[in-house]
Coordinates of C-alpha atoms in Angstrom, one line a residue:
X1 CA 161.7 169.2 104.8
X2 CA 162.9 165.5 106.1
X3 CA 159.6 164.2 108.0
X4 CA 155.9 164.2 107.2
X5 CA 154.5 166.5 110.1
X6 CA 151.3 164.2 110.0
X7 CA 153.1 160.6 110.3
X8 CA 156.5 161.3 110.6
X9 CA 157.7 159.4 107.7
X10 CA 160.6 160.7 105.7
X11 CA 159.3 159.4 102.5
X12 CA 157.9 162.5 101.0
X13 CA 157.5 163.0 97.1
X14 CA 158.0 166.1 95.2
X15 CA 154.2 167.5 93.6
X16 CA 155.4 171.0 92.2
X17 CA 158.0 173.6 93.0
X18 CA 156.9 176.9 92.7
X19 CA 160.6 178.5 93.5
X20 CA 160.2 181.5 95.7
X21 CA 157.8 184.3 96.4
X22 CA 157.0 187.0 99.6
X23 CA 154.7 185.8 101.5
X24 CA 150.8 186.0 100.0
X25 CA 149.1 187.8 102.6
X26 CA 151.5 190.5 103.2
X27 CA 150.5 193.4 100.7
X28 CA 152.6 196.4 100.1
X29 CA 152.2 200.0 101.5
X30 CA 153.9 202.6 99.1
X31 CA 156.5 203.8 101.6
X32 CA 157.4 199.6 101.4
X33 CA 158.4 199.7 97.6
X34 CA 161.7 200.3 98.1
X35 CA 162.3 198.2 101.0
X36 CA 163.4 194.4 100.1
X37 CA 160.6 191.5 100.5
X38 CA 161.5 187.9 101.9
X39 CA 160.9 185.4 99.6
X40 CA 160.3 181.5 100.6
X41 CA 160.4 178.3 98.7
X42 CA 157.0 177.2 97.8
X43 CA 157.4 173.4 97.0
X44 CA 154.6 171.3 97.6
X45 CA 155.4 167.6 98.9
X46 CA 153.0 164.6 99.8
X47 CA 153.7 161.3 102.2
X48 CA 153.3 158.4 100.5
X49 CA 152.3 156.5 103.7
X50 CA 149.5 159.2 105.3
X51 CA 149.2 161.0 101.8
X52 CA 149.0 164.5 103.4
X53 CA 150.0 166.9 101.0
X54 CA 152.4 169.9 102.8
X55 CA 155.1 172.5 102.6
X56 CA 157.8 173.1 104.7
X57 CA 156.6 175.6 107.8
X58 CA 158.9 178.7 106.4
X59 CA 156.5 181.3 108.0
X60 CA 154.3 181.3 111.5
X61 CA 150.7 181.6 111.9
X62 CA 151.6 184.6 114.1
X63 CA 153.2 186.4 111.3
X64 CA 150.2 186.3 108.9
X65 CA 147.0 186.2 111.1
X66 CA 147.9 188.5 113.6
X67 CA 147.0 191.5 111.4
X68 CA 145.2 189.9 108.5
X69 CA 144.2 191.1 105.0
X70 CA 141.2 189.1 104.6
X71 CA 137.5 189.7 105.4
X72 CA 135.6 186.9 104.7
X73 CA 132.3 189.1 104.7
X74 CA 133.1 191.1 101.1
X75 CA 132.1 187.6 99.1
X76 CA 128.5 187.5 99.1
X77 CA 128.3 184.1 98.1
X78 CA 130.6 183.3 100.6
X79 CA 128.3 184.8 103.6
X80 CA 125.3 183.2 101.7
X81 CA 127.0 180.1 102.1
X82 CA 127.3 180.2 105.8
X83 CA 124.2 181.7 106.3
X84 CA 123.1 178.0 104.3
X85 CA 124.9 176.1 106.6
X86 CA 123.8 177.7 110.0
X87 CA 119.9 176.9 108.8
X88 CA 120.9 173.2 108.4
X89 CA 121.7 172.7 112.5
X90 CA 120.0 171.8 114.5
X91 CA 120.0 174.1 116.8
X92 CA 118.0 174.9 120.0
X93 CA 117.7 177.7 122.6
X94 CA 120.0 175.7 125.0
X95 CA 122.8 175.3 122.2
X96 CA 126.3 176.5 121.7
X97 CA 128.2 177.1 118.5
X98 CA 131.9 177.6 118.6
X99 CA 133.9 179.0 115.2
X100 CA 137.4 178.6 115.5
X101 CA 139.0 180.8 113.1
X102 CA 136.1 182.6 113.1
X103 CA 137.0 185.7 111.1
X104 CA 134.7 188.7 110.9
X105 CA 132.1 187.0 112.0
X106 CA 130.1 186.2 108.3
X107 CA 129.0 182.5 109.9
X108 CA 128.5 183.2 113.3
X109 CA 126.0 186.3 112.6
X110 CA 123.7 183.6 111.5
X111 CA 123.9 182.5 114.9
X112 CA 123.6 185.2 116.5
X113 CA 120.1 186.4 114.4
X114 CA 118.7 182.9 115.9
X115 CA 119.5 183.8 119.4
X116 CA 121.5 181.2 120.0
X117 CA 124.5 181.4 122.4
X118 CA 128.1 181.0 120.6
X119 CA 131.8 182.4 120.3
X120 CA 134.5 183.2 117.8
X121 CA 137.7 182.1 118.3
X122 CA 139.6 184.5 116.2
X123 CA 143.8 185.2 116.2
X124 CA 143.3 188.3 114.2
X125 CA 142.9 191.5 116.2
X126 CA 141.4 193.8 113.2
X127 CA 139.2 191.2 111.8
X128 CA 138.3 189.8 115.2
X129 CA 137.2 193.7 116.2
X130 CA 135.0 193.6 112.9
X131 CA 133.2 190.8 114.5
X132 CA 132.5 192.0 118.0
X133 CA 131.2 195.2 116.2
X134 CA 128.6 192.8 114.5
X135 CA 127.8 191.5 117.7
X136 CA 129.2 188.1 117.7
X137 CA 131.3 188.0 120.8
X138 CA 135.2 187.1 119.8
X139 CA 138.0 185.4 121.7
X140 CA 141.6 187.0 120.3
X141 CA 143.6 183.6 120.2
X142 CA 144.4 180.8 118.0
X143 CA 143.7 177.3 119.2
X144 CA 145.8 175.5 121.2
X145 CA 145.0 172.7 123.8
X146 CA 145.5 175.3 126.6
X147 CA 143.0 177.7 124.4
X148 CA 140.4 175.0 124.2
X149 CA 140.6 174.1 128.1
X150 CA 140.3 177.6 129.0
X151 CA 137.5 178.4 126.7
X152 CA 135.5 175.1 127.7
X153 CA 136.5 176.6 131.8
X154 CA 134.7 179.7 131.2
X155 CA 132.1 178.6 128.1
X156 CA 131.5 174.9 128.7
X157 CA 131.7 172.1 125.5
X158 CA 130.2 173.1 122.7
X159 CA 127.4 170.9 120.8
X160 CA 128.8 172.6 117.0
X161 CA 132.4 173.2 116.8
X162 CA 132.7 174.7 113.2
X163 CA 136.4 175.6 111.3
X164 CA 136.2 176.5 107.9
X165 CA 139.2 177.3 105.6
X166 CA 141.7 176.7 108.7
X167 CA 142.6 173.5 108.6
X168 CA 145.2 173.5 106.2
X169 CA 146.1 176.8 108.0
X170 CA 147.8 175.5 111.2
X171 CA 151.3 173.6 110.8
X172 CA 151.1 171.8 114.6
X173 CA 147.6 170.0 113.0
X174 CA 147.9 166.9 115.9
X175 CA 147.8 169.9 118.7
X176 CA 145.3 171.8 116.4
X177 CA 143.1 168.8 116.3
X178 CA 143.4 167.9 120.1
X179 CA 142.1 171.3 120.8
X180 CA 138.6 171.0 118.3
X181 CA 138.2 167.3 120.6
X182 CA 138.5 169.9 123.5
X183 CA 135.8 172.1 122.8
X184 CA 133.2 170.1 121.6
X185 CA 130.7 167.9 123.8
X186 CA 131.1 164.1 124.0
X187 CA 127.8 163.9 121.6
X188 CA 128.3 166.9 119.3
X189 CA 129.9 167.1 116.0
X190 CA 133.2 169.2 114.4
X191 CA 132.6 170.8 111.1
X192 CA 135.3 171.2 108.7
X193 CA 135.7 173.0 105.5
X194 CA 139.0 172.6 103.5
X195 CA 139.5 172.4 99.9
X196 CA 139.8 169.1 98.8
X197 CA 143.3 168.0 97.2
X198 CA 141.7 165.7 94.4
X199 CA 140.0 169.2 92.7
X200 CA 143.1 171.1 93.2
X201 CA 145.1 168.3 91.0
X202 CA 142.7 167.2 88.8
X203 CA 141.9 171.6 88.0
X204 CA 145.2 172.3 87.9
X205 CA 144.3 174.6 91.4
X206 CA 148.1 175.5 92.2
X207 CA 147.5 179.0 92.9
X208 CA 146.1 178.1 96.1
X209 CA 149.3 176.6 97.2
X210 CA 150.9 179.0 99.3
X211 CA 152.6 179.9 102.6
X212 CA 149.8 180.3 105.0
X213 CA 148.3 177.0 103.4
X214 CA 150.6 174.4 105.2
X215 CA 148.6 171.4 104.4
X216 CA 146.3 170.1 101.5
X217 CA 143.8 167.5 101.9
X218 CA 142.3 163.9 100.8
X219 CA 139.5 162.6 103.2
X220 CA 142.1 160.0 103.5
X221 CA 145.1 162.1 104.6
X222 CA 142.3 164.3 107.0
X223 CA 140.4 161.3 108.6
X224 CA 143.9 160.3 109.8
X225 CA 144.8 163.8 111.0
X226 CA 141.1 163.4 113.0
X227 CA 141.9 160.7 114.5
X228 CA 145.6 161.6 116.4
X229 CA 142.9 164.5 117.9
X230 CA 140.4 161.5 119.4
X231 CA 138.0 162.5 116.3
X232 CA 136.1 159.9 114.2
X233 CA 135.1 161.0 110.5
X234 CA 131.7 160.2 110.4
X235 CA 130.5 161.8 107.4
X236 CA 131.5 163.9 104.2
X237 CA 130.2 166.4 101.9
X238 CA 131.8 167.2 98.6
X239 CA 131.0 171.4 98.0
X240 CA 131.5 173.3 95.1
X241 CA 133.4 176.1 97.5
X242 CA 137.1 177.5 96.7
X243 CA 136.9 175.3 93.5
X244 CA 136.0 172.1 95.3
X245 CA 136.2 171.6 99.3
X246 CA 135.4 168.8 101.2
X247 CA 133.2 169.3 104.9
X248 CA 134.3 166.3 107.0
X249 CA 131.5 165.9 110.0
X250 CA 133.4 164.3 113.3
X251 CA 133.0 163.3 116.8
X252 CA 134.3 161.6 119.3
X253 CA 133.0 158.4 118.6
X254 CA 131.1 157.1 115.9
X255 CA 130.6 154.6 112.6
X256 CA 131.7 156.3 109.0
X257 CA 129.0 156.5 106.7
X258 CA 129.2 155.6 103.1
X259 CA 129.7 158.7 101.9
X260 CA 133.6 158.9 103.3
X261 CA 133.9 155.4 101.7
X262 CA 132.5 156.9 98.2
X263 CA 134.8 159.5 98.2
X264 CA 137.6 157.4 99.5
X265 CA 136.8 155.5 96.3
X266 CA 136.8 158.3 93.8
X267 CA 140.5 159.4 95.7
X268 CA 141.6 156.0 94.8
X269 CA 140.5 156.1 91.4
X270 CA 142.5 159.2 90.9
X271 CA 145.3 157.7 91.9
X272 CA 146.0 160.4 94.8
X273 CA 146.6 157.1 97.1
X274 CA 149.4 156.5 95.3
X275 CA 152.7 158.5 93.9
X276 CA 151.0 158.0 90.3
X277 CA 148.2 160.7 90.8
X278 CA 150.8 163.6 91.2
X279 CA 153.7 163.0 88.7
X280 CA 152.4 165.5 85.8
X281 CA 150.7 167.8 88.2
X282 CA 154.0 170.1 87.4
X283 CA 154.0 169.2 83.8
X284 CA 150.2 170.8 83.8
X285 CA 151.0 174.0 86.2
X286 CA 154.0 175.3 83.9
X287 CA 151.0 174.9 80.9
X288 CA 149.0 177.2 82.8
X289 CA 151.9 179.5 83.5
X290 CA 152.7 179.4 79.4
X291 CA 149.2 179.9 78.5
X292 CA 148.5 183.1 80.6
X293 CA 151.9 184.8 79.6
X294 CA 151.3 184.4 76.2
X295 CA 148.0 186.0 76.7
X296 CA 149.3 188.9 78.6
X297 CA 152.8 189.8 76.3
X298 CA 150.0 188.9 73.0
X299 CA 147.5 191.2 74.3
X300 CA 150.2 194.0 75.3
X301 CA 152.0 193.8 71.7
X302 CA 148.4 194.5 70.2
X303 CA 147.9 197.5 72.5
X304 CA 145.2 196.0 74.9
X305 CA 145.0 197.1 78.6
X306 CA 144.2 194.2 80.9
X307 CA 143.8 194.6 84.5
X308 CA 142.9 192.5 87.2
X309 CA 139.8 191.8 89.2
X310 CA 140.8 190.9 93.2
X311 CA 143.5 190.5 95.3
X312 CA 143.4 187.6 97.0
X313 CA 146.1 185.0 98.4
X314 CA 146.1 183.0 95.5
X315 CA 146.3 185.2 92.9
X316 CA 149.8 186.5 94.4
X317 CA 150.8 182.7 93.7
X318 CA 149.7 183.3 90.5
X319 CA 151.0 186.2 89.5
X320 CA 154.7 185.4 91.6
X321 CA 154.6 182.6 89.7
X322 CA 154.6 183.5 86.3
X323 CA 156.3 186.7 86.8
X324 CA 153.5 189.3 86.1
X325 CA 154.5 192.6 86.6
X326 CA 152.5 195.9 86.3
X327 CA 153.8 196.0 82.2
X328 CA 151.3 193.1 82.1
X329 CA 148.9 193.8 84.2
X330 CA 148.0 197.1 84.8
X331 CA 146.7 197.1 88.0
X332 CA 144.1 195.0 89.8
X333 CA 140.9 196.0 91.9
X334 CA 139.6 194.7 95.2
X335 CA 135.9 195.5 97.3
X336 CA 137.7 195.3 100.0
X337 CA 139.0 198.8 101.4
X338 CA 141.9 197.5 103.0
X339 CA 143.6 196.9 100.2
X340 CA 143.2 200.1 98.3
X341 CA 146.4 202.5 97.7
X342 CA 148.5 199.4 98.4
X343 CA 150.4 196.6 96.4
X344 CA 150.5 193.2 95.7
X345 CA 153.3 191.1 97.4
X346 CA 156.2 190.6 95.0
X347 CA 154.7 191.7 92.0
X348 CA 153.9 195.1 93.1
X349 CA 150.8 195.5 91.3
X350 CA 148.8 198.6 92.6
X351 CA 145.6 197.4 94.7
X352 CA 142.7 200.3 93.5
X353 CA 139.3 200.4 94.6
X354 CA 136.5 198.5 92.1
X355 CA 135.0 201.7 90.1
X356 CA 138.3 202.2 88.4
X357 CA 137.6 199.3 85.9
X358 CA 134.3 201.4 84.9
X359 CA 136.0 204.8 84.8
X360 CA 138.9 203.2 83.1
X361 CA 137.0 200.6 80.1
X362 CA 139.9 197.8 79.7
X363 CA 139.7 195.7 77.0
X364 CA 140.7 192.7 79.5
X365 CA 139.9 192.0 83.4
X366 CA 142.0 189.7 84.9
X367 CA 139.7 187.1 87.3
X368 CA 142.4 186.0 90.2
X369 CA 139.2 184.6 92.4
X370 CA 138.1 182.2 89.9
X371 CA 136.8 179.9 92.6
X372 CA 133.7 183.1 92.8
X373 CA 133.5 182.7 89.2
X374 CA 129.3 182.5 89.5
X375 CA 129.3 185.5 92.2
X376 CA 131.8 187.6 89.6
X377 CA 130.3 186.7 86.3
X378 CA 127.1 188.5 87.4
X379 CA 129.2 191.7 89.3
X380 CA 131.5 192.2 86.3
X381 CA 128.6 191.8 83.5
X382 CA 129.1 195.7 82.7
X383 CA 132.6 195.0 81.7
X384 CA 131.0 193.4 77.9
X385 CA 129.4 197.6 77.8
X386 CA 132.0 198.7 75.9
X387 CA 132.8 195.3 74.4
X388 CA 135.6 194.2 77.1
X389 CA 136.0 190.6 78.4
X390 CA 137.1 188.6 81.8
X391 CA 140.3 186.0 81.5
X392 CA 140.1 183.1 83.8
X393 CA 143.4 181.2 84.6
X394 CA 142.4 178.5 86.1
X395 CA 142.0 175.4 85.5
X396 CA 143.2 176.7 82.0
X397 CA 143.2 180.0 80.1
X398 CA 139.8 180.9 79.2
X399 CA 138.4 184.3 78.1
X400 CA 135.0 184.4 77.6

């Protein structure tokens, strides 16, 4: 990688090189065991004149959205969340919500229950069908300029534009951006969710690094992205979500208010405006990867079974990264159905379906989605029954 895809400057600083793993998304089928995996580099640079954090674009959106893995509707914290956010519009009969990215419909079913018109924009064909089956109606495309004009022909602007968890998603961001400017009206307002790059240095949040995650973000790395679009940051909301995200409120014209200069401040502080707030971010992430290991070869030696709870994106980082095979780690369980009788990406950990932790008692569960820590505490209380106890990785080994 020679050029910031943001700015275009070649002065990019190394954060973290993970080596190489497949591909997070792209869980196994048993017939695929014995069939070799592509691995990429993972190795996580930021410009030190935009400050937008990035890896190089190994992989296409096309080959991980196309058919994806992911429903956002199996976290119930995460569909409580939207359900939050869609009671804070304010919305009217006459108004029209647009979700790019929209996934399997778990915001725009809010919508929908007020009677208000609005429209996923989805690339996924499965997860896109999951959401025209809930009866939020679903465009099968990702957003491009062209995309936009043709939904706004057809749809007219929207007065909410919403994209949660997909900006750091798309490697063309400029073209990405110019479509949101698109689709909303002249007086309405772009929502963005993203996780915010100060918590995922400062909580050592490496495992959500990976290849579908093209960009990571400080509001002052994203309200330059906004503007190459014709999008003004207006306003910012710090959320607890995915370990710490940022919402960035834009529109085409407007005056920042002092919230995006307070967190601006707090970025500064932490040095991530500088090349002095990343140097022992890799120092910390090979503690982590020490830390767990140890657990997991400690706990094995003693004769303790540990499985996992969860498959998602990041914990294939995780468990790529520090080499976590199924000696280690038994197996791990997911809610979503998807996933059952397959395997992980790389480490080729059997996927099974949540009762087996019950029927089989561990003495361990692995937590990979730490970020649902609350939401999983309370679902995985039955595990201290028979005296067991959940590991969290991240920001550092805890077992509690």
């Amino acid at each position: 990688m020679t050029a910031c895809r943001l700015c275009g400057s070649s002065d990019l600083a190394s954060v973290v090189d993970l080596g190489a793993t497949p591909p997070c998304e792209r869980i196994l089928t048993a017939a695929e065991l014995d069939e070799p995996e592509v691995a990429y580099p993972l190795h996580l640079r930021v410009c030190a004149s935009c400050w937008l954090a990035q890896i190089p674009p190994l992989i296409t959106p096309e080959e991980t959205f196309t058919d994806y893995a992911y429903f956002s509707s199996y976290s119930t914290s995460w569909v409580e969340h939207a359900r939050a956010f869609v009671a804070g519009l304010r919305l009217t009969p006459d108004s029209f919500v647009v979700e790019v990215a929209s996934n399997d419909g778990y915001l725009l079913r809010h919508v929908v229950e007020r009677g208000v018109r609005c429209l996923g924009i989805e690339p996924s064909v499965n997860v896109g069908e999951a959401a025209r089956q809930r009866g939020v109606p679903t465009h099968t495309a990702f957003l491009t300029s062209e995309t936009a004009r043709a939904v706004v022909a057809e749809h007219g602007r929207a007065g909410y534009v919403v994209a949660n968890n997909v900006y750091a998603h798309i490697p063309d961001v400029i073209g990405f951006t110019e479509g949101l400017r698109t689709l909303v009206a002249d007086d309405g307002w772009v929502s963005i969710e993203v996780q915010h790059l100060l918590t995922l240095i400062e909580q050592n949040q490496y495992d959500t690094i990976y290849h579908e995650h093209f960009q990571y973000y400080t509001v002052a790395s994203a309200q330059r992205a906004l503007a190459t679009g014709g999008l003004t940051l207006v306003d910012v909301e710090l959320l607890p979500t995915h370990g710490g995200s940022i919402r960035l409120w834009a529109r085409p014209s407007g005056t920042p208010a002092q919230r995006v200069s307070d967190v601006l401040a707090l970025e500064k502080a932490a040095g991530l405006h500088e090349i002095s707030g990343y140097i022992d971010f890799a120092a910390r992430v090979a503690k982590v990867r020490r830390d767990l290991l140890g657990f997991l070869i400690g706990a094995a030696e003693d004769g303790r079974t540990v499985v996992g709870y969860g498959a998602p994106g990041k914990g294939n980082t995780l468990l790529n990264h520090c080499g976590i095979r199924p000696d280690l780690l038994a197996y791990t369980v997911d809610r979503n159905p998807y996933k059952h009788g397959k395997f992980t990406p790389g480490a080729r950990i059997p996927i099974l379906e949540p009762e087996r932790i019950a029927a089989d008692r561990p003495d361990y569960v692995l937590v990979l989605p730490w970020n649902l820590r609350a939401e999983l505490v309370e679902q995985l209380a039955y595990v201290h029954e028979w005296g067991g106890r959940l590991v969290f990785p991240i920001p550092y080994l805890e077992v509690v």
